[in-house]
Coordinates of C-alpha atoms in Angstrom, one line a residue:
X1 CA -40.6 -65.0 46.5
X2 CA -38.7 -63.3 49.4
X3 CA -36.9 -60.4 47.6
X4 CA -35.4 -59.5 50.1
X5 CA -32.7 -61.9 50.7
X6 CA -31.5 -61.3 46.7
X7 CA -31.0 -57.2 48.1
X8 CA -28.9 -54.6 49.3
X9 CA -29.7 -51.2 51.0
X10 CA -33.9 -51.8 51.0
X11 CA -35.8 -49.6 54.0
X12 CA -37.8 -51.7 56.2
X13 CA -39.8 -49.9 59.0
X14 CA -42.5 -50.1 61.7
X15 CA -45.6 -48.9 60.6
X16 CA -47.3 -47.4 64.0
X17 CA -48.0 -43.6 63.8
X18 CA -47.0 -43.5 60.0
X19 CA -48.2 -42.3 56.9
X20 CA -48.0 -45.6 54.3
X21 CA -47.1 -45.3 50.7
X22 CA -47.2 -48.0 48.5
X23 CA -44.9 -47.1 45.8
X24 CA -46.4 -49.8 42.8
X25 CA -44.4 -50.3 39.9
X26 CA -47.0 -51.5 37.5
X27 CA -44.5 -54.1 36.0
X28 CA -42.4 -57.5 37.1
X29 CA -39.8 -57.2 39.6
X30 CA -36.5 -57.0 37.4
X31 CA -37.9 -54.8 35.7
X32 CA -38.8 -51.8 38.2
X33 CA -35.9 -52.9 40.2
X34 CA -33.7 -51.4 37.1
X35 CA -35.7 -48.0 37.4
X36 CA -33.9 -45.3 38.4
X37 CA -37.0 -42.7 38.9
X38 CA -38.9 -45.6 41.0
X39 CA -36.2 -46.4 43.0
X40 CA -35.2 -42.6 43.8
X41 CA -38.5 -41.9 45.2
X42 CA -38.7 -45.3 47.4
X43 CA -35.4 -43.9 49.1
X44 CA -36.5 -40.1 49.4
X45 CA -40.3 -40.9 50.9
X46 CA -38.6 -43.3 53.5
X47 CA -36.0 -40.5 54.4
X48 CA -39.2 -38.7 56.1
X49 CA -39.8 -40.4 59.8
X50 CA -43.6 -40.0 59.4
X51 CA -43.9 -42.2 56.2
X52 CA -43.4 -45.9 55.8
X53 CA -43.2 -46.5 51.8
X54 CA -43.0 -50.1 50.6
X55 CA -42.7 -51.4 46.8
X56 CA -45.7 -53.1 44.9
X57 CA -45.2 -54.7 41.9
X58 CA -47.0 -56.9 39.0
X59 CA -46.7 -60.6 40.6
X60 CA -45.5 -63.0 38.6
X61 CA -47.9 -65.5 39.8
X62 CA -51.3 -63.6 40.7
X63 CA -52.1 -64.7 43.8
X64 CA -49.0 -62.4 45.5
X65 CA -50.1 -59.5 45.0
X66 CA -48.2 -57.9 48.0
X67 CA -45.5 -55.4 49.6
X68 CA -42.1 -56.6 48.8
X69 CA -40.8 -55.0 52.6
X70 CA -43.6 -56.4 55.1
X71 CA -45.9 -58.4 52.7
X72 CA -48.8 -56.6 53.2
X73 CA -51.9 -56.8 50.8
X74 CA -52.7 -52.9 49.0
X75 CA -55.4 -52.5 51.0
X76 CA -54.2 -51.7 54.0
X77 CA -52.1 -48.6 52.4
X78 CA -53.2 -44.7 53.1
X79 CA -52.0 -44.1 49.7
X80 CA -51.3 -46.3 46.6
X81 CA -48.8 -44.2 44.0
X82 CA -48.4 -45.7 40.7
X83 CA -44.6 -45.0 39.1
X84 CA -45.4 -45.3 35.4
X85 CA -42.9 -45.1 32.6
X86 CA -44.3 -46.8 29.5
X87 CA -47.8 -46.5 27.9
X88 CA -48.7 -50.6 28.1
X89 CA -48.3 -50.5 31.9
X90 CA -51.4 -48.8 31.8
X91 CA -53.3 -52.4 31.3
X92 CA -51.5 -53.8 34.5
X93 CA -52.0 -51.0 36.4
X94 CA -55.6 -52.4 36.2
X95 CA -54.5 -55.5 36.6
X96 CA -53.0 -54.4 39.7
X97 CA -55.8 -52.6 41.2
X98 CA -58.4 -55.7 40.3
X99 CA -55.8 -58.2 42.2
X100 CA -55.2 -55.8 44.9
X101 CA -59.1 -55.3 45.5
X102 CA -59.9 -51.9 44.8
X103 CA -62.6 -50.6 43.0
X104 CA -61.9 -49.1 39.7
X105 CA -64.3 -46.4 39.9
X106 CA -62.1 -43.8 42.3
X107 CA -65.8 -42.4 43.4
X108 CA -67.0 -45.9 44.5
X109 CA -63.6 -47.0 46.8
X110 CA -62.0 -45.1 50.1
X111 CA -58.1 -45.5 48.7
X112 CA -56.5 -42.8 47.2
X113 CA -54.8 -43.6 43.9
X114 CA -52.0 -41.5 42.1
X115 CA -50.0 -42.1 39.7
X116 CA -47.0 -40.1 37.7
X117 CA -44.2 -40.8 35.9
X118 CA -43.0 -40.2 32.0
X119 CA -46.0 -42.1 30.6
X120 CA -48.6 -40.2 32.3
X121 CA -46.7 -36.5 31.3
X122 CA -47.4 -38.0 27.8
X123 CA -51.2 -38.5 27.9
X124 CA -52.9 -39.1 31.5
X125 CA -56.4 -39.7 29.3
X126 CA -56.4 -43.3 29.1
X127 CA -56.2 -43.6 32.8
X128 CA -58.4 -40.9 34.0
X129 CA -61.1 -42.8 34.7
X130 CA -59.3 -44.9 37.0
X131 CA -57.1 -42.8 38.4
X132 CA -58.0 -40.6 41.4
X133 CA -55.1 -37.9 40.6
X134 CA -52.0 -37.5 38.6
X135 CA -48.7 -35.7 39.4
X136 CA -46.7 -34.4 36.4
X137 CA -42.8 -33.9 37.0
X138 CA -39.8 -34.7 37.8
X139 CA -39.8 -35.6 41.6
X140 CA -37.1 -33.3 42.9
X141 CA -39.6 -30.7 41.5
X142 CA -42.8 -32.3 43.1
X143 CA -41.6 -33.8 46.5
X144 CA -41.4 -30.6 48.9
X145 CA -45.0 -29.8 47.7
X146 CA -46.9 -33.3 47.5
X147 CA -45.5 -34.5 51.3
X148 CA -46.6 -32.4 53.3
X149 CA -50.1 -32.6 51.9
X150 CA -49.8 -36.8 51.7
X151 CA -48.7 -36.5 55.8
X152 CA -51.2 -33.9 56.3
X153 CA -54.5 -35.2 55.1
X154 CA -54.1 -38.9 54.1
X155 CA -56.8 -39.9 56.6
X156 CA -59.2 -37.5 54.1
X157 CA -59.0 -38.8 50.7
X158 CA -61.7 -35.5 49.7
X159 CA -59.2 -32.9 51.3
X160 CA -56.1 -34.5 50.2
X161 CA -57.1 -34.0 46.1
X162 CA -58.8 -30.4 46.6
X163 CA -55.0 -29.5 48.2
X164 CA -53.4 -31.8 45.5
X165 CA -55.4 -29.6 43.0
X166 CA -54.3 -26.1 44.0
X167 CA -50.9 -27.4 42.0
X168 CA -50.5 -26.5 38.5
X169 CA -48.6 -29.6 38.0
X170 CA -51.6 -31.9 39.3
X171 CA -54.7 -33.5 37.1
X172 CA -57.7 -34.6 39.2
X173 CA -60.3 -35.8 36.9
X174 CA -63.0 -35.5 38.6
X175 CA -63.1 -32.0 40.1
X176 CA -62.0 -29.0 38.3
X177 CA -61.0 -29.5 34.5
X178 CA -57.9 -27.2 34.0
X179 CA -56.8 -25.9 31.1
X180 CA -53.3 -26.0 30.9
X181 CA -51.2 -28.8 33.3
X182 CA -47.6 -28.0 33.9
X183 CA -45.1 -30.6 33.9
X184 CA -43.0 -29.2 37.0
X185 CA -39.1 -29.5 36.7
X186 CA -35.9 -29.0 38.1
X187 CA -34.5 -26.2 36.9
X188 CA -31.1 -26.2 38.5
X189 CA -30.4 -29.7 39.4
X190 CA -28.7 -29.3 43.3
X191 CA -30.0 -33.2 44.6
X192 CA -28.3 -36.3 42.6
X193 CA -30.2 -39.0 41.0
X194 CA -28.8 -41.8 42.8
X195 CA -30.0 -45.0 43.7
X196 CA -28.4 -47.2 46.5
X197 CA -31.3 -50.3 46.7
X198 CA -29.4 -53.2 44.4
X199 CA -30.5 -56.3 43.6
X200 CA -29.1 -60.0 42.3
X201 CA -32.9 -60.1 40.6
X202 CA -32.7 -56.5 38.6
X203 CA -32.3 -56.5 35.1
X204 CA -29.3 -54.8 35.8
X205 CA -28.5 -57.1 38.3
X206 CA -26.2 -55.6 41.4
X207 CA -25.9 -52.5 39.7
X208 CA -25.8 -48.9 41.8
X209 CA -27.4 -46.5 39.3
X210 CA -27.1 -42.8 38.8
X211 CA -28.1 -39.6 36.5
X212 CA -25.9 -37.7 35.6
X213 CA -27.7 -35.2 33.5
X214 CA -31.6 -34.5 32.2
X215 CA -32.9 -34.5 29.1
X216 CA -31.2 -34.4 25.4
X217 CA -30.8 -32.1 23.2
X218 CA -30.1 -33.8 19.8
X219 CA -33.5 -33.5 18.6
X220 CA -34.3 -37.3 17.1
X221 CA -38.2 -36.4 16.2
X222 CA -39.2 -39.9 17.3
X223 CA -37.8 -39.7 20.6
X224 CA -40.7 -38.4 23.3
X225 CA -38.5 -38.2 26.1
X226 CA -36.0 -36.0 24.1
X227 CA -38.7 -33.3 24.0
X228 CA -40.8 -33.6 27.4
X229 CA -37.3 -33.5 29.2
X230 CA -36.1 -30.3 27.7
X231 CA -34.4 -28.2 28.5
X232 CA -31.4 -30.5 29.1
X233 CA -29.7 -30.1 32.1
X234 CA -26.5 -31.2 33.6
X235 CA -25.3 -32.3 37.1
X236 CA -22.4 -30.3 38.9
X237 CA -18.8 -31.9 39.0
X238 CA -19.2 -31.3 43.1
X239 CA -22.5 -33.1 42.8
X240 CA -20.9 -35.7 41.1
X241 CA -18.4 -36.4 43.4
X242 CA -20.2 -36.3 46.4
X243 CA -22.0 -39.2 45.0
X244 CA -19.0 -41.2 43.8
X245 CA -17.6 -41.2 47.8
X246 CA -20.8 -43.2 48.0
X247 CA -20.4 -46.3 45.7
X248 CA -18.7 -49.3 47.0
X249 CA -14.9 -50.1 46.1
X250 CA -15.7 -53.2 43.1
X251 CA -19.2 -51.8 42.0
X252 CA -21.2 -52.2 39.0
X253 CA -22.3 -48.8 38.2
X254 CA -24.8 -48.0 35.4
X255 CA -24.9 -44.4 34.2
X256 CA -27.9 -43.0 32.7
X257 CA -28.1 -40.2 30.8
X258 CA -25.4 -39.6 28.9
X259 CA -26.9 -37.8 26.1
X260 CA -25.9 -34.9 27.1
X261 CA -23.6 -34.6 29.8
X262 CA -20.9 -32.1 29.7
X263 CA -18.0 -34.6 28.8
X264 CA -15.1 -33.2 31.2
X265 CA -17.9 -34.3 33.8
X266 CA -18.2 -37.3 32.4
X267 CA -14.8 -38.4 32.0
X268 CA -14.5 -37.1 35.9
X269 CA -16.9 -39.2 37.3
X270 CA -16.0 -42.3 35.3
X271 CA -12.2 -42.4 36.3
X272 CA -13.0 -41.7 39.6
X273 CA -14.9 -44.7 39.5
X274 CA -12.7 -46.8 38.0
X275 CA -9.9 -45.9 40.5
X276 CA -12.5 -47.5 42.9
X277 CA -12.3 -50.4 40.3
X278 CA -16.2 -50.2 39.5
X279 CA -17.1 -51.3 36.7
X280 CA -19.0 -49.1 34.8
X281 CA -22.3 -49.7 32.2
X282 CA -24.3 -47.3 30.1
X283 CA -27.9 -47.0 29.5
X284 CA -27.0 -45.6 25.8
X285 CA -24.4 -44.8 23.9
X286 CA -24.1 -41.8 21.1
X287 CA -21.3 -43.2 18.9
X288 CA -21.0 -40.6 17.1
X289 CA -19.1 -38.6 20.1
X290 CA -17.1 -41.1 21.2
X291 CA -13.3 -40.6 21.5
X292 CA -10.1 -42.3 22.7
X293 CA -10.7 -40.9 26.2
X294 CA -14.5 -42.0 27.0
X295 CA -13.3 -45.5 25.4
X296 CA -11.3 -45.7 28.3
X297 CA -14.3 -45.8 30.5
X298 CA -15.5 -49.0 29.0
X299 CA -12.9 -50.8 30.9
X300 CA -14.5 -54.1 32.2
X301 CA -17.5 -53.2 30.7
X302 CA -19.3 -56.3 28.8
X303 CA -22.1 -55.0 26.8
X304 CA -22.9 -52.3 25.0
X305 CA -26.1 -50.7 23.1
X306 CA -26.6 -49.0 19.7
X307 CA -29.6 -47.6 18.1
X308 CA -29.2 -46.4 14.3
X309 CA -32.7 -47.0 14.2
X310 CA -32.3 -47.2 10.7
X311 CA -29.8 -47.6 7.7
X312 CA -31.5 -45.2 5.3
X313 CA -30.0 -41.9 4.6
X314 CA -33.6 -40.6 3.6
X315 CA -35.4 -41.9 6.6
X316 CA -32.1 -40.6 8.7
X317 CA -33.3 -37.4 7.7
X318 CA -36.9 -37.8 8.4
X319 CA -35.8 -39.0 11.8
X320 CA -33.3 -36.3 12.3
X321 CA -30.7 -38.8 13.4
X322 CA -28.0 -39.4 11.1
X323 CA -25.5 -42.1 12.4
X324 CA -23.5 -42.9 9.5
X325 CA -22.3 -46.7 8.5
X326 CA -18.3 -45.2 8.7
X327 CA -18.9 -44.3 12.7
X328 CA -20.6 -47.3 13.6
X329 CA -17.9 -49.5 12.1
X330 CA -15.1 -47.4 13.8
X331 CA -16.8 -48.0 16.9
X332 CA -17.2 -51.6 16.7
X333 CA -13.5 -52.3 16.1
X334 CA -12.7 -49.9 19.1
X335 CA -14.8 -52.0 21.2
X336 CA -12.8 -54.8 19.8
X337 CA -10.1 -53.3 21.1
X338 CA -11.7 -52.9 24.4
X339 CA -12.2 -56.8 24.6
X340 CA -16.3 -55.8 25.1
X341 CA -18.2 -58.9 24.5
X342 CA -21.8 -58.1 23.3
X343 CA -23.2 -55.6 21.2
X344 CA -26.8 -54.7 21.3
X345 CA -28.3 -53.0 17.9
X346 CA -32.2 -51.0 17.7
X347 CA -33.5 -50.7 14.3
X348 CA -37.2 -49.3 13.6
X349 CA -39.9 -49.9 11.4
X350 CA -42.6 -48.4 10.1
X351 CA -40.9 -44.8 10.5
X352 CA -42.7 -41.9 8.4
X353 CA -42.4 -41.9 4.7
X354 CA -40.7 -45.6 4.8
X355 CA -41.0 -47.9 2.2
X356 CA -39.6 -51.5 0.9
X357 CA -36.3 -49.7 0.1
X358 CA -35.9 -48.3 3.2
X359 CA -36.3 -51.7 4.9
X360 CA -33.7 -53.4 2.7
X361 CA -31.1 -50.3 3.2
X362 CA -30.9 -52.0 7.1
X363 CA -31.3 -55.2 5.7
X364 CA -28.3 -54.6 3.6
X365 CA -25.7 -52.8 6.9
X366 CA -26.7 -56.1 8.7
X367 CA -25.4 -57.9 6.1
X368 CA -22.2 -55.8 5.7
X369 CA -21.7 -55.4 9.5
X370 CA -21.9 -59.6 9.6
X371 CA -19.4 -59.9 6.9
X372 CA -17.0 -57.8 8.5
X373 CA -16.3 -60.5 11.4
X374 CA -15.9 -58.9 14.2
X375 CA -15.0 -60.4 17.1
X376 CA -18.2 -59.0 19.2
X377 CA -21.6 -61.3 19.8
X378 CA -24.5 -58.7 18.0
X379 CA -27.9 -59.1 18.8
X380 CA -30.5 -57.1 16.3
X381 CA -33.7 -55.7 17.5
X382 CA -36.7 -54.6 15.7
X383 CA -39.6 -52.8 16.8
X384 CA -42.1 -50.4 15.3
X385 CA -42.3 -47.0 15.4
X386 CA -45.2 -45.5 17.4
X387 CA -45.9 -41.7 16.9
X388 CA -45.9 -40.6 20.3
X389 CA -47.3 -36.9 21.8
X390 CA -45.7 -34.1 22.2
X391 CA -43.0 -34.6 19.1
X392 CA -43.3 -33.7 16.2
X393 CA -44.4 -36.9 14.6
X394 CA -47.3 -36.8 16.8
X395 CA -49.5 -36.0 13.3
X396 CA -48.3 -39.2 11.8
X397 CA -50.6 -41.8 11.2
X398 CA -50.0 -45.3 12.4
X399 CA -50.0 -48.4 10.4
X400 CA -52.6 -50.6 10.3
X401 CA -52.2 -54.2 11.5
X402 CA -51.8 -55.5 7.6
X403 CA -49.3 -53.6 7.1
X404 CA -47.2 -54.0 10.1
X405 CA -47.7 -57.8 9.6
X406 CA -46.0 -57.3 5.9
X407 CA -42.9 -55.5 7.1
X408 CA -42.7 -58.0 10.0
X409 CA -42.6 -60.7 7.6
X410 CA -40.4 -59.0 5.3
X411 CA -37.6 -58.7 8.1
X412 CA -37.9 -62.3 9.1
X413 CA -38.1 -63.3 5.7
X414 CA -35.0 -61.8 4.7
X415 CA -32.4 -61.8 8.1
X416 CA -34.6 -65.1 9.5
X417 CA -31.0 -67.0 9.7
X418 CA -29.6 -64.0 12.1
X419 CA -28.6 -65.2 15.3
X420 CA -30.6 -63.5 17.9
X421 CA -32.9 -61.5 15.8
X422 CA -35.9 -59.9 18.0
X423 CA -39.0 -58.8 15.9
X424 CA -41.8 -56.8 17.7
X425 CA -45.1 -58.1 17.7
X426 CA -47.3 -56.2 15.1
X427 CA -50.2 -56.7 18.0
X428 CA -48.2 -55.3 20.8
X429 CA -47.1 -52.3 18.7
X430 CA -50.9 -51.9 18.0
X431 CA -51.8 -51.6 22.0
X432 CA -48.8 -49.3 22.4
X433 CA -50.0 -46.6 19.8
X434 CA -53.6 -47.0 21.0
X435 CA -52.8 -46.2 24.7
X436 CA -50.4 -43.6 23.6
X437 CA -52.3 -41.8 21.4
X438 CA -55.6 -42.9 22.9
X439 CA -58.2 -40.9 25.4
X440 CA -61.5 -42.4 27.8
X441 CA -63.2 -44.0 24.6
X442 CA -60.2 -46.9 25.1
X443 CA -61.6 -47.1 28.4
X444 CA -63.4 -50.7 28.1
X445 CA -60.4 -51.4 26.0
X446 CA -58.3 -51.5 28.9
X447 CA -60.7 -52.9 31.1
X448 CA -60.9 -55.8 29.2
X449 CA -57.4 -56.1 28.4
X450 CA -56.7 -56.3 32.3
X451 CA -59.3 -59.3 32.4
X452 CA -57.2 -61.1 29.9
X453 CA -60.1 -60.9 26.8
X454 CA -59.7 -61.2 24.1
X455 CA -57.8 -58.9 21.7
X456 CA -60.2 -58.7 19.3
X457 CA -63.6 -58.4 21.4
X458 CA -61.8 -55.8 23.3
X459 CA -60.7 -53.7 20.2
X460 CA -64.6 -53.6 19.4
X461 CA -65.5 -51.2 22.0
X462 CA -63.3 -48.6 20.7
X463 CA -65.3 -46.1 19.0
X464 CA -63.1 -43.8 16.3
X465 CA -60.2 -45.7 15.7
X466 CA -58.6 -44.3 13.0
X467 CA -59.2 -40.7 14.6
X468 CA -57.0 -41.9 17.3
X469 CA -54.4 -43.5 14.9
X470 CA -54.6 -41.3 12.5
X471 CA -54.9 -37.6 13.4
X472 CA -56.0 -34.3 10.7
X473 CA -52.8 -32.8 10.0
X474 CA -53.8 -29.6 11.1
X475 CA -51.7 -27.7 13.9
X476 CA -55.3 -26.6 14.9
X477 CA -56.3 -30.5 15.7
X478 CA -56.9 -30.4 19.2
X479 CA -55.3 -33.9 20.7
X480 CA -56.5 -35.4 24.0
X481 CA -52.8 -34.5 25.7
X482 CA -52.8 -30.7 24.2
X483 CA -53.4 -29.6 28.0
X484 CA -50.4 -30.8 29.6
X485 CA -47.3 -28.1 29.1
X486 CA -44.1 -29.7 28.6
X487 CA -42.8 -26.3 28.1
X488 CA -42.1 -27.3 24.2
X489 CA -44.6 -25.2 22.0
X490 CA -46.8 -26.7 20.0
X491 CA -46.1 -24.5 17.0
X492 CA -42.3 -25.8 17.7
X493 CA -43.5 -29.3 17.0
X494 CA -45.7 -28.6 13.6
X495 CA -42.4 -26.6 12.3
X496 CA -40.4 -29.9 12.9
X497 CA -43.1 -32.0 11.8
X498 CA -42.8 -30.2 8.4
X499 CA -39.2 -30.2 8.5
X500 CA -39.3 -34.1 8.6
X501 CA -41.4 -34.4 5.3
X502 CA -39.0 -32.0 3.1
X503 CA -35.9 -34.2 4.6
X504 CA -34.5 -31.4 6.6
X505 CA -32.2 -32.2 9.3
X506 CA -32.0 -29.4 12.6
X507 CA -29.0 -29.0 14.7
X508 CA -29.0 -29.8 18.2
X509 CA -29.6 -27.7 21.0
X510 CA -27.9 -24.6 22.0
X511 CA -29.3 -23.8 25.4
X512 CA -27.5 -20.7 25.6
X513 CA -28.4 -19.1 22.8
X514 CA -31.8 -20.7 21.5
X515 CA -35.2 -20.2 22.2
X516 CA -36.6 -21.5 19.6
X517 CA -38.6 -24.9 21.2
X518 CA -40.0 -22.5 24.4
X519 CA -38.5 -24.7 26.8
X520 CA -35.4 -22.6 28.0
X521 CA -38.1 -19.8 28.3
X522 CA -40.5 -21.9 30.5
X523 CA -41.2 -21.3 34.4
X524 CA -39.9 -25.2 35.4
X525 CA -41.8 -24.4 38.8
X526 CA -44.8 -26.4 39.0

């Protein structure tokens, strides 16, 4: 398919005397088209007149493996750099790199292969045998170092990594094994998140989308990205603005990252926009800070997401997220109000120390929530819990197939005449805990995986199993990701850990005055 012709705002240059960057996406189309990160970094390596940088993604038929700007096959890149925000990508990244022709073994091809993004600050191990280099951060923290050495010495794939490795915030497997990696960050945020490329095929179709603020501070214990992202950080109200003269008059704007955002900013930047009659969208919602003024916001808007992940006041605890019934219902009839049309709920299952109870707890709010009658569509979304690294539940063990099958079936069983009910796939929850917690013995796993084996056969060349899904809980377990520094202390997570299993809850964070996570102490550098 010619994307092209569905876009706005994509680069397309000549290639003679330039440095070329394919910039993969190891996903469909709509989907990488509706990622901020990915799309921020197409726009800032084509602002450099010595780069061309052109989008890959997975091809929906497998054939087209090719450059979405001048159709070009990934061979005839200098430098193929893998965006990667979620674990299961890692299968099609090998997917990607057996349909694009290169050799998975990086000491048996010519093409340099990198890769960053969220998934990889997680745990890089899965990948490392694959992967020729990985760069941990945020990208304003990374980009003034990593160009110059891509434009310098992309003809020398040996010369490029031993530079690449001088960085505290690079992994190269296959030379020097650091001790410590260091997730580089921003730590005062003076560039915007902002990205102009739009397109009719995006999940968020024809939407502009910008950050207005890093990292949360509300301390869910499930929630990786609340952690790795600390310390939270918000954009300036000039920074804000200066973006805003940017966006077309009769927009569709989608704002991410609104966990944290100082409100006055937020209330700013949203009437602003809505005097240029955008129309604005949110990538979440925390109900339990809305007000009369951010309901304003909402005018125009269509759909909206909530994620209570659960309805039990125990596991609320455990979770460290307590959304209570009487705020959800107040918001719901304020969206009524609003005229919004659809409204999107996340439940979990599977969360630590759940049991049959806890299940029918949710069962029961969907029930009381459908009697109510609102005047909203609702879908309902299930999906299991996977204890990810670097939180605190990253000593929890995960379920076995059995029982994720039982609580599947009890969910179906009971809300099975719920219009649009979504229930995750016990076998796809499986793969995402084993690549998330996983290390080089999933290796052939993966291989396999990317083949299109099967599921089973592939499962049997995993050695240790339950090690990897069900960790000592020891603070003194060493875990395959223990080497890259977040800036969150490890000691910080076992506390929190505990904290969950005697029902504690734990405020949220006061940057100003707490210290107690390490992250506001931490040289962001790189």
């Amino acid at each position: 398919m010619d994307y092209l012709k569905f876009e706005k705002n994509y680069i397309k240059k000549r290639w003679r005397n330039k440095v070329s960057v394919a910039l993969v996406f190891p996903n469909y189309y709509r989907i990488g088209m509706s990622n901020l990160g990915f799309l921020y970094i197409y726009e800032t390596l084509n602002q450099y007149k010595e780069i061309v940088c052109e989008r890959v993604f997975l091809p929906e038929k497998e054939e087209s493996l090719r450059s979405v700007e001048s159709n070009r096959p990934l061979k005839d890149f200098d430098i193929i750099l893998f965006s990667i925000p979620f674990e299961v990508d890692y299968i099609n990244v090998l997917k990607i790199l057996m349909l694009g022709g290169i050799d998975l073994d990086p000491t048996h091809r010519k093409e340099v292969v990198l890769a960053g993004g969220v998934a990889i600050w997680l745990n890089p191990e899965p990948l490392s045998s694959f992967v020729d280099g990985f760069l941990m951060g945020e990208w304003e923290a990374l980009e003034e170092k990593i160009v110059p050495v891509f434009m310098e010495y992309f003809h020398n794939k040996e010369k490029l990594l031993e530079i690449l490795n001088t960085f505290s915030f690079s992994y190269i497997p296959h030379l020097e094994k650091k001790a410590v990696i260091k997730v580089a960050k921003s730590k005062k945020l003076s560039k915007i998140v902002y990205a102009r490329l739009i397109s009719e095929k995006a999940e968020f179709s024809n939407t502009y989308l910008i950050e207005i603020s890093k990292g949360c501070g509300r301390s869910c214990r499930f929630c990786a990205a609340g952690f790795i992202y600390r310390p939270p950080r918000s954009y300036s109200e000039e920074l804000l603005s200066e973006v805003i003269r940017e966006v077309p008059e009769n927009s569709k704007v989608g704002i991410i990252g609104l966990e944290f955002a100082n409100k006055n900013e937020v209330f700013t930047l949203g009437r602003k926009l809505l005097e240029k009659n955008c129309i604005l969208t949110f990538s979440s919602l925390r109900i339990d800070t809305l007000n009369e003024e951010f309901l304003e916001l909402l005018k125009g808007t269509r759909s909206i997401a909530i994620a209570p992940e659960t309805a039990s006041l125990k596991l609320k605890k455990v979770i460290n997220k307590n959304l209570t019934e009487e705020e959800i219902f107040w918001a719901l009839n304020k969206f009524q109000e609003k005229k919004l049309k659809n409204v999107k709920f996340y439940f979990m299952m599977g969360l630590p120390l759940e049991d049959l109870s806890d299940l029918e707890e949710t069962v029961k709010f969907v029930e009381r929530l459908l009697k109510k009658k609102f005047k909203l569509t609702f879908s309902f979304t299930f999906s299991f819990f996977v204890p990810k690294p670097h939180t605190p539940f990253q000593w929890q063990s995960f379920l076995d197939l059995k029982k994720l099958k039982e609580k599947e079936s009890f969910i179906k069983r009971r809300l099975g005449y719920v219009k649009n009910l979504r229930v995750e796939s016990p076998k796809e929850a499986f793969i995402q805990a084993l690549i998330a917690r996983g290390d080089q013995r999933i290796k052939e796993f993966l291989i396999l995986m990317a083949g299109r084996k099967g599921f089973k056969s592939a499962l049997k060349t995993i050695s240790g199993i339950s090690e990897i899904l069900a960790p000592e809980k020891s603070l003194d377990i060493v875990f395959p990701w223990d080497k890259i520094d977040t800036g969150v202390k490890k000691e910080f997570l076992w506390k929190e850990w505990q904290r969950a299993l005697k029902l504690k809850l734990t405020p949220f964070c006061k940057t100003e005055k707490c210290k107690l996570c390490g992250a506001c102490l931490t040289d962001l550098s790189g």
